[in-house]
mmCIF file of C-alpha atoms in Angstrom:
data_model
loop_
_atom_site.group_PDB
_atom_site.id
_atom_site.type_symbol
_atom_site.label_atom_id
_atom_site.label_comp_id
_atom_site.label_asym_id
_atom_site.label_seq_id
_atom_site.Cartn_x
_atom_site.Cartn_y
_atom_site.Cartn_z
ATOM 1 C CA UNK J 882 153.839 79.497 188.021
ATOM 2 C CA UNK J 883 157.262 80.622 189.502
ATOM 3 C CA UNK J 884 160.030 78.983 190.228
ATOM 4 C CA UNK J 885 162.017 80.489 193.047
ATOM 5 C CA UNK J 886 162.406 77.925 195.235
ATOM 6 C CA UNK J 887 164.284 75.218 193.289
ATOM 7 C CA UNK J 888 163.699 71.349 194.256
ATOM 8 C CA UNK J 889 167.216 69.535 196.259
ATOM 9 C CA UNK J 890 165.478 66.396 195.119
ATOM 10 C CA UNK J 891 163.406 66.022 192.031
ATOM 11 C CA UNK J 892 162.608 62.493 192.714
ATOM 12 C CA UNK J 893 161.403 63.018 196.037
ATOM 13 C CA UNK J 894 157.520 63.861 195.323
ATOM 14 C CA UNK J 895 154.591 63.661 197.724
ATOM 15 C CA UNK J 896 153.399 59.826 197.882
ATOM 16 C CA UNK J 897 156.705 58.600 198.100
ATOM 17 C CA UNK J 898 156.693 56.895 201.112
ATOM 18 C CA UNK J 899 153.498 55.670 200.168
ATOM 19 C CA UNK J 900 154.806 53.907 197.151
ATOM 20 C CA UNK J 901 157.696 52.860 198.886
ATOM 21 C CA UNK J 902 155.436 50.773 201.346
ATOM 22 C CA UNK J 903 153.341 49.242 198.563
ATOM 23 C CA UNK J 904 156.321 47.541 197.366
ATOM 24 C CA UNK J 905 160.081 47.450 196.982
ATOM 25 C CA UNK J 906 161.505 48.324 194.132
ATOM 26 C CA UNK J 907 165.562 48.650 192.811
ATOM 27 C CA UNK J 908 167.689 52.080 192.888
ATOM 28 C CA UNK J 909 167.550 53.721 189.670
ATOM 29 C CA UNK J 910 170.222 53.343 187.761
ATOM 30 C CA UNK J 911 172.522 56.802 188.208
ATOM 31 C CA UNK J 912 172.757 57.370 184.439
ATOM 32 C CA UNK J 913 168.201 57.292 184.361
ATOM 33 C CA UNK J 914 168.335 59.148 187.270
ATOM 34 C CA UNK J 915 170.295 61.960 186.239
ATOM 35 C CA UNK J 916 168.686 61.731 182.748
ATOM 36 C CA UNK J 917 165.318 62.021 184.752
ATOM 37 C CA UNK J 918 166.409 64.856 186.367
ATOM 38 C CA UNK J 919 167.995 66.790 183.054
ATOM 39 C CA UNK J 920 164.626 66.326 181.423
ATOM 40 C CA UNK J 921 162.440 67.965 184.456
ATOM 41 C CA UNK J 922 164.284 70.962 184.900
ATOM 42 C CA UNK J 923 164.746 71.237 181.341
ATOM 43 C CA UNK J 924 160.895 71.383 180.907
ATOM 44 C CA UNK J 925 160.710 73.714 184.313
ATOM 45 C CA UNK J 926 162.871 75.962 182.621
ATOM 46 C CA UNK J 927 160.743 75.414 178.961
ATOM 47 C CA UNK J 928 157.431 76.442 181.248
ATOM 48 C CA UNK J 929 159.514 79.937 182.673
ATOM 49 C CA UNK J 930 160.094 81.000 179.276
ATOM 50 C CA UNK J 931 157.805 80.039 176.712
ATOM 51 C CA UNK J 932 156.779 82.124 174.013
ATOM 52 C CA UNK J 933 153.523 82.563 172.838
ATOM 53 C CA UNK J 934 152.942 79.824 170.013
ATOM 54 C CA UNK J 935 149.678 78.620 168.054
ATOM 55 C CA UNK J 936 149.310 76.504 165.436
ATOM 56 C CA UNK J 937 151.431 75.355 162.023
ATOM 57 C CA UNK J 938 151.381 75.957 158.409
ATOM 58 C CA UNK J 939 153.345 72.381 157.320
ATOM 59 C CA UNK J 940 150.972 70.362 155.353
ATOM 60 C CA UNK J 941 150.683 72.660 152.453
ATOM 61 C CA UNK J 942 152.553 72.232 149.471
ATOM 62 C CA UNK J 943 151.309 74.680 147.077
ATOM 63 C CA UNK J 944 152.122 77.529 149.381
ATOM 64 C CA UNK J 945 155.835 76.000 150.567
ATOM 65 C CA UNK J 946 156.228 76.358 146.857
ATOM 66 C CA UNK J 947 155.520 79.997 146.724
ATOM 67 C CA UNK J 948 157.376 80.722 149.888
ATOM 68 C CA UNK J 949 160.406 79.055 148.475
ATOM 69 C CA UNK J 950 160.075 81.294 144.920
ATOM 70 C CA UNK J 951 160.227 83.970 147.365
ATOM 71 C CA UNK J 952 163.268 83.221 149.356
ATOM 72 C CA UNK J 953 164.878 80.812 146.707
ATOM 73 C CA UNK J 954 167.786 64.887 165.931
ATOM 74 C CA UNK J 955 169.203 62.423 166.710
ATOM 75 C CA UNK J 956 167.359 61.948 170.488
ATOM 76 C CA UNK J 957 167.611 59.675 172.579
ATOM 77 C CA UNK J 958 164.160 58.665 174.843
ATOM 78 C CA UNK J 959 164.385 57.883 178.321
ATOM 79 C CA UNK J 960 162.224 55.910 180.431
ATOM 80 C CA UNK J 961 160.765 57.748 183.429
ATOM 81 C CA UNK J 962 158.400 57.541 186.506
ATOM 82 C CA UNK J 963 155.031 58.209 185.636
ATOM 83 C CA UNK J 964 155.299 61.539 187.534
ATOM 84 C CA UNK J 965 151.968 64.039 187.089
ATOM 85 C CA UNK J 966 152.540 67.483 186.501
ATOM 86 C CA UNK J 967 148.725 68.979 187.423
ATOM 87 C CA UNK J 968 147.829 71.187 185.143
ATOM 88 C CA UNK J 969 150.981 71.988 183.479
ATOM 89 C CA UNK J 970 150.177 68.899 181.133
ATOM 90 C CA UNK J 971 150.396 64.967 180.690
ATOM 91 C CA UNK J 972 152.691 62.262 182.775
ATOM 92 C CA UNK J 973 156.398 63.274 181.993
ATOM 93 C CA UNK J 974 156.215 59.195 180.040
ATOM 94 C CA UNK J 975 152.735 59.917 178.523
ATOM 95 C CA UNK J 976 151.579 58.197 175.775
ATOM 96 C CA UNK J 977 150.862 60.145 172.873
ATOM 97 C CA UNK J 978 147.021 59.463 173.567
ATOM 98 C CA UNK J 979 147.868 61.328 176.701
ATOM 99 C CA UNK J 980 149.426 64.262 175.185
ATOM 100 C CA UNK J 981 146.951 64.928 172.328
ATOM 101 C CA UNK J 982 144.178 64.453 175.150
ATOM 102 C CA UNK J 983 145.495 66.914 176.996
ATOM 103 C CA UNK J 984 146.155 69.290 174.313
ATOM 104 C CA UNK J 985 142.117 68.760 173.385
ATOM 105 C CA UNK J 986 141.170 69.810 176.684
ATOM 106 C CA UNK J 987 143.844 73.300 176.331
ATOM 107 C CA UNK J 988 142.426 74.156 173.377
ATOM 108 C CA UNK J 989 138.612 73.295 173.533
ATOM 109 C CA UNK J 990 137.736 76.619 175.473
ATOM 110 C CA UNK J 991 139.520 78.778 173.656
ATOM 111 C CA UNK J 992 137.742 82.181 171.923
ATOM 112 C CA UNK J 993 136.795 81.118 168.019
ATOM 113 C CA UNK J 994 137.901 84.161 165.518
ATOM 114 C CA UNK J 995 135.960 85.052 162.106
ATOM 115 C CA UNK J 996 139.067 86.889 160.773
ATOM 116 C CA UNK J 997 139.139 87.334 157.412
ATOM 117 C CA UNK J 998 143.430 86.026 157.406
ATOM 118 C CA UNK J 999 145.485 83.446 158.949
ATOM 119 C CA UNK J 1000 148.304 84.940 159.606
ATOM 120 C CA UNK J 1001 151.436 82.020 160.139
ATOM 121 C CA UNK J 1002 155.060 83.026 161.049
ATOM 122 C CA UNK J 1003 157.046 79.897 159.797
ATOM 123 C CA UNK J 1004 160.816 79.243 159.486
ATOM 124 C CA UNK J 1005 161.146 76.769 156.932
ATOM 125 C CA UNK J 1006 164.053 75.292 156.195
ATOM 126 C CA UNK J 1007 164.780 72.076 153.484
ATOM 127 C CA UNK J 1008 168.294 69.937 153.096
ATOM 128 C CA UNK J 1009 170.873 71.485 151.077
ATOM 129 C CA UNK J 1010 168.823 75.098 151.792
ATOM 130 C CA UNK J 1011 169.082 78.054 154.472
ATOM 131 C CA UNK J 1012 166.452 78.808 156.202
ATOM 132 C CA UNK J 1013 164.451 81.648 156.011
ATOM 133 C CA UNK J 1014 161.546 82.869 157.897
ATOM 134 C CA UNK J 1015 158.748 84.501 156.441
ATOM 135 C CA UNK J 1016 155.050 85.921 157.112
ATOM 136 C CA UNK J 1017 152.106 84.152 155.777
ATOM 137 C CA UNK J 1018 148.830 85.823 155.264
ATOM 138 C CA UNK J 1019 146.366 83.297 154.028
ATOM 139 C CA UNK J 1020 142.526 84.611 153.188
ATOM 140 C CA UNK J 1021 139.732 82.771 151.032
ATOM 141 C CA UNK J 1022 140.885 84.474 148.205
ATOM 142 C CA UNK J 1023 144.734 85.012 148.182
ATOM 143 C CA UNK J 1024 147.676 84.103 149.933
ATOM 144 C CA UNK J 1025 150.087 87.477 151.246
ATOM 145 C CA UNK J 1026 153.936 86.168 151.542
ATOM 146 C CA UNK J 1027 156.142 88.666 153.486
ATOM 147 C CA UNK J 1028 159.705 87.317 153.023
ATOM 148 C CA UNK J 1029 162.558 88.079 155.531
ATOM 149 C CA UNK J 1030 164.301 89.554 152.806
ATOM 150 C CA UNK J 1031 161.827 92.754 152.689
ATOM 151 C CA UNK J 1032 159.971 91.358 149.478
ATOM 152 C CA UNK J 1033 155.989 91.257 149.299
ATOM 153 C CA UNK J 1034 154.294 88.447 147.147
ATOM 154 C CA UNK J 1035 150.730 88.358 146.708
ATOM 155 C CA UNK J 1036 148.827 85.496 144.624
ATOM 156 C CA UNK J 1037 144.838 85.449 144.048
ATOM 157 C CA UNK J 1038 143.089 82.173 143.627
ATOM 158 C CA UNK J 1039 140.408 80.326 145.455
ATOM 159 C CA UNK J 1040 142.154 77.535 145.481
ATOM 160 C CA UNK J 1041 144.413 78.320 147.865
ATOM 161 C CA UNK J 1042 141.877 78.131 150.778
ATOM 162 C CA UNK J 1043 141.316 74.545 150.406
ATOM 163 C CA UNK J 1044 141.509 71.336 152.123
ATOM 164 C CA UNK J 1045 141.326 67.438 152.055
ATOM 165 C CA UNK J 1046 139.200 66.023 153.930
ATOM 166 C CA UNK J 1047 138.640 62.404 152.576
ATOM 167 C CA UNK J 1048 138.159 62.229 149.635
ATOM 168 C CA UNK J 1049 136.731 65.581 149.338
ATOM 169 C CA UNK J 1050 138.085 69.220 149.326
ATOM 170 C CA UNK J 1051 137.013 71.479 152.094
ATOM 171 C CA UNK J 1052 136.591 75.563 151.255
ATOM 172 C CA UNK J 1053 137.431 78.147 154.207
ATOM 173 C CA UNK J 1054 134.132 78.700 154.809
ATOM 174 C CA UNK J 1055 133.391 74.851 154.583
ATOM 175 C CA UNK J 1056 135.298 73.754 157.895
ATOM 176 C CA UNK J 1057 132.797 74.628 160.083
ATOM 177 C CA UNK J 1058 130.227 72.290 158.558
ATOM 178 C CA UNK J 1059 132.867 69.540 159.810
ATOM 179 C CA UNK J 1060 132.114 67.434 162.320
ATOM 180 C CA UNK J 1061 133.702 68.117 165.939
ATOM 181 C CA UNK J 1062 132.406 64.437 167.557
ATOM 182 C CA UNK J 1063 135.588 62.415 167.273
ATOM 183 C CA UNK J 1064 134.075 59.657 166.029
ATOM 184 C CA UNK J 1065 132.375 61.222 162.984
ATOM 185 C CA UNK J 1066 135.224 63.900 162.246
ATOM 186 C CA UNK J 1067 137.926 60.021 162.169
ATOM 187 C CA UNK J 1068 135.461 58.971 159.701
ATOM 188 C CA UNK J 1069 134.942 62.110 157.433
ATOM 189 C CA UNK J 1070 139.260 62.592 157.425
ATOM 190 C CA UNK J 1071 139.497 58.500 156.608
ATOM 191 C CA UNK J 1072 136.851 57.802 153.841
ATOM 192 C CA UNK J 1073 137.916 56.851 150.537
ATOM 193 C CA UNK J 1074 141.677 55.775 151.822
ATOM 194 C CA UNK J 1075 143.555 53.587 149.395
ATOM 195 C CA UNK J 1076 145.968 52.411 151.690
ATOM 196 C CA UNK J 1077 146.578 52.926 155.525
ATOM 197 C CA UNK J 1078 143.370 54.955 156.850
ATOM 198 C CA UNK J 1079 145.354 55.791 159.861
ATOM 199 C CA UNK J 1080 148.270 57.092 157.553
ATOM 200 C CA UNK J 1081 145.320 59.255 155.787
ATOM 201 C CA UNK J 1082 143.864 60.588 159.284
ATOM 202 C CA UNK J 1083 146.847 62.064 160.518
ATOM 203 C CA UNK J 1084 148.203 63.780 157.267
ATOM 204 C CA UNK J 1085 145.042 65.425 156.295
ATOM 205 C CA UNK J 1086 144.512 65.977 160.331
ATOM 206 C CA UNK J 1087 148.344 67.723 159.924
ATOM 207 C CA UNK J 1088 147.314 69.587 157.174
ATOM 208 C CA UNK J 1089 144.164 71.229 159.121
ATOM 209 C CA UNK J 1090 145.892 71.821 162.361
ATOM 210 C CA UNK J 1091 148.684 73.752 160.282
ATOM 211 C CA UNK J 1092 147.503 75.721 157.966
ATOM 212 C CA UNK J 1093 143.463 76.427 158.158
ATOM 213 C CA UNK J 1094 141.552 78.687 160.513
ATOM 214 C CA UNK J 1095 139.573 76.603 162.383
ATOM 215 C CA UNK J 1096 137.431 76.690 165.487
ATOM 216 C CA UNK J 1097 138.896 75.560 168.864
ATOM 217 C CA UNK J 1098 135.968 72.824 168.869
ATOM 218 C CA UNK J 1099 137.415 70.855 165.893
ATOM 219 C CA UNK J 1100 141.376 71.753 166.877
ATOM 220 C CA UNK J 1101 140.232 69.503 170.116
ATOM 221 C CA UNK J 1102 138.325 66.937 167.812
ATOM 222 C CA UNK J 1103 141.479 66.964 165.697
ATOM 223 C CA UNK J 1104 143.605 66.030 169.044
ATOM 224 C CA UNK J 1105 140.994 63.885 170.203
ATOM 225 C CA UNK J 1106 141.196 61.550 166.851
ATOM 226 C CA UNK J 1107 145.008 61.718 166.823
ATOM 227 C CA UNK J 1108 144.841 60.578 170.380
ATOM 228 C CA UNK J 1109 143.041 57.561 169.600
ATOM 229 C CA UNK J 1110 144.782 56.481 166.292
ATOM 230 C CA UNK J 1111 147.680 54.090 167.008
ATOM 231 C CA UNK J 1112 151.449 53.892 165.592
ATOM 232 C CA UNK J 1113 152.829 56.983 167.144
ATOM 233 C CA UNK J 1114 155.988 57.199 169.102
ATOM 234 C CA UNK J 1115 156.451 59.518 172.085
ATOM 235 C CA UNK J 1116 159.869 61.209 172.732
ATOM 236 C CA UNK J 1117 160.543 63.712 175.356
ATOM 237 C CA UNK J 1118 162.376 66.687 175.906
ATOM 238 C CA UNK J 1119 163.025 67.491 172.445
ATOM 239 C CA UNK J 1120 164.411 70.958 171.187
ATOM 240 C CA UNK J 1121 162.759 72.958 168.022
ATOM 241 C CA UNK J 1122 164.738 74.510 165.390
ATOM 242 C CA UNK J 1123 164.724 77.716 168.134
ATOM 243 C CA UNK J 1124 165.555 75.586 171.030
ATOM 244 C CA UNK J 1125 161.922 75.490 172.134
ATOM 245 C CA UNK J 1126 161.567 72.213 174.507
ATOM 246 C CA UNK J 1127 158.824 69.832 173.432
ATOM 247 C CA UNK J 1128 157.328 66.626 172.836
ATOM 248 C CA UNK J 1129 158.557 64.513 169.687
ATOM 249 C CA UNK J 1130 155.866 62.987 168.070
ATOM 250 C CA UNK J 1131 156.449 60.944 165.120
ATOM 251 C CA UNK J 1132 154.830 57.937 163.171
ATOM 252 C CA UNK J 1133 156.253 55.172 160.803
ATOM 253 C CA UNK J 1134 154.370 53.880 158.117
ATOM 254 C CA UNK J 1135 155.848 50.955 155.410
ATOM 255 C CA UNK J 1136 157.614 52.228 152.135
ATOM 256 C CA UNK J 1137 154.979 51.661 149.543
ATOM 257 C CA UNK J 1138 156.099 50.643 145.652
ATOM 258 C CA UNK J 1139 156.857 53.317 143.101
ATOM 259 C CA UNK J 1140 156.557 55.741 146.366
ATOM 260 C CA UNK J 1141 159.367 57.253 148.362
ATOM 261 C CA UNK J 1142 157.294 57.760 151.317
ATOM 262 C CA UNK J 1143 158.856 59.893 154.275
ATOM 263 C CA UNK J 1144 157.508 59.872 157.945
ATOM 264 C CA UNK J 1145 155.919 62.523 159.807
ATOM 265 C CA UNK J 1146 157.403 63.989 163.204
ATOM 266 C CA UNK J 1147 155.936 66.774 165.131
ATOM 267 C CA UNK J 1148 156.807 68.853 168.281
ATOM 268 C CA UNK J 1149 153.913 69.628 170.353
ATOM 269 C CA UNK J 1150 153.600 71.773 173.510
ATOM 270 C CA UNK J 1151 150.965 69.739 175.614
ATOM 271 C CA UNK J 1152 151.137 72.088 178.321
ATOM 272 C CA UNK J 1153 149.559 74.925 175.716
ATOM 273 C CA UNK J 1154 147.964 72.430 173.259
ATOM 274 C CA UNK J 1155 150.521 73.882 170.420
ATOM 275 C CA UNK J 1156 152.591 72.360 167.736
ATOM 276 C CA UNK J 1157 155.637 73.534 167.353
ATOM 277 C CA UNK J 1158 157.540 72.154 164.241
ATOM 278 C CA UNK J 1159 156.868 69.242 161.800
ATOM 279 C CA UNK J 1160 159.212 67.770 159.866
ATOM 280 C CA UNK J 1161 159.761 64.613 157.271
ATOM 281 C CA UNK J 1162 161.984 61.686 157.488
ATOM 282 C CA UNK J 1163 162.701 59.201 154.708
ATOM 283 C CA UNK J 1164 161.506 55.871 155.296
ATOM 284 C CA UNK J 1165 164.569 53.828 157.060
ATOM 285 C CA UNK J 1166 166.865 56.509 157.784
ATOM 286 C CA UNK J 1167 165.756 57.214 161.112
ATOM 287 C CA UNK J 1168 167.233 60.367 162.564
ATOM 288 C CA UNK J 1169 167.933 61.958 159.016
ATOM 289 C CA UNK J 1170 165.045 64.919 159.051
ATOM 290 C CA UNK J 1171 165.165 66.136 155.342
ATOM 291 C CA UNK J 1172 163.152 69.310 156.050
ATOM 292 C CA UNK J 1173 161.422 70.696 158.586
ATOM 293 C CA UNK J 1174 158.930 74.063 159.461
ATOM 294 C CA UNK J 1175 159.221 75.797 162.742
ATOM 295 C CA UNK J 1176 155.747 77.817 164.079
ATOM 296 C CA UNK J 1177 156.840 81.043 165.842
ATOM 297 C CA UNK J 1178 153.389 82.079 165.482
ATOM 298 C CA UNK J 1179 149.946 81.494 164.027
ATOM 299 C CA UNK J 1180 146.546 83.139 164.260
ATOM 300 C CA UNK J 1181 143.919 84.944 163.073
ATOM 301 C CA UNK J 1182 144.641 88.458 161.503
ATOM 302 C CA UNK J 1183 142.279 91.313 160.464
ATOM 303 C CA UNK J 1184 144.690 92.688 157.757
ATOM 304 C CA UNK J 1185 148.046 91.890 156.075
ATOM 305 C CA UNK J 1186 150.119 94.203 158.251
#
């Protein structure tokens, strides 16, 4: 996709005149309009120079702790035309069933891997911390942590390859026995859920999409659940940590008693199918992300470097 001839009008699409005859309708306001604008040519330029991005590491605690032994947004949404894009990815006002539908079908024929590593490039960064970017190497037996500081950590346990689904824990070599029908795969990630089973889905579904090495069947499946579970709240033109333009994806969920519960937000790609960053909120402090974990890259790896 180039870009060398640059639009004079953004707003003037094919169909125009069409719509105009089916009805009239008022001039945008010149504050939308020029919002409108800002946000197409922001994700024009976004599509010119993206970087090659997979998947994130977020959900896991047990290695955020290790990484941090090694290395010791406020948006505001616009309303827009539903305007389609082709194939470069959902309405520029999709729904976030749009954009995790379209990320299903980016991802669905993509090559599976039987690496023995899954190799994550995070920068991590918490309040009241620097950030610090560092190499992840996680295999079925040990977790490899390359710091940015030089420094080489290397912990063996089986444990660390393992996963919640339900109310069950998933090994590595487990996730493939996991359902890829949408239907099923909702099921399996909500049994057992003691409060919200939509609050359940889309944690543990974070959790896989971030940090284990599965098959481009069940990444889809993944999407495709997300897509149909409700409470999320779309956002575009977002910036990552790197400046990375995205879509803001976040849900909100009730404080529940003896809990300090904090929200979920992610930025996704749709037009590659890839998460970018995820990040926590505090219940009613909207706006005031407490830490967050960038993706600069993620996939499988033959060896540790």
């Amino acid at each position: 996709m180039t870009h060398e001839n640059q639009p004079t009008d953004l707003l003037d699409f094919p169909g125009a005149a069409a719509l105009e005859r089916a009805g009239r309708t008022e001039p945008l306001d010149p504050a939308v309009q020029a919002r409108a604008h800002s946000l197409i040519l922001d994700a024009i330029a976004a599509d010119a120079a993206s970087a090659p991005v997979t998947v994130s590491r977020f959900g896991r605690r047990r290695v955020l702790a290790l990484a941090a032994a090694v290395a010791a947004v406020a948006v505001g949404g616009a309303v827009l035309p539903v305007t389609d894009f082709g194939s470069d990815g959902p309405a520029a006002s999709a729904s976030a069933s749009e954009v995790f539908t379209s990320m299903a079908d980016r991802v669905a024929g993509e090559p599976a891997s039987s690496a023995p590593y899954w190799r994550t490039t995070v920068r991590s960064w918490a309040e009241g911390k620097r950030a610090h970017t560092d190499d992840i190497y996680l295999g079925r037996d040990r977790v490899v942590i390359k710091s940015e500081d030089g420094r080489t950590i290397t912990k063996k346990s089986s444990s660390l390859a393992v996963w919640r689904v339900g109310a069950r824990q998933v090994r590595w070599d487990g996730l493939d026995t996991l359902p890829t029908r949408p239907d099923a795969l909702r099921s399996a990630l909500s049994a057992g859920a003691k409060g919200s089973a939509a609050e359940q889905t889309v944690l543990q579904a974070g959790d896989l999409l971030t940090d284990a090495p599965i098959s481009p069947k069940l990444r889809a499946a993944l999407y495709r659940v997300l897509a149909d579970t409700p409470g999320a709240v779309v956002t575009e033109g977002v910036k990552d940590a790197t400046g990375r333009t995205g879509t803001r994806i976040s849900w909100k969920w009730k404080e529940k008693p003896g809990y300090r519960i904090y929200n979920p937000g992610w930025i996704v790609q749709p037009s590659t199918g890839r998460l970018l960053e995820r990040d926590h909120t505090p219940v009613g402090k909207d706006g005031h992300i407490t830490d967050r974990d960038t993706y600069l890259y993620a996939g499988p790896a033959k060896t540790t470097g």
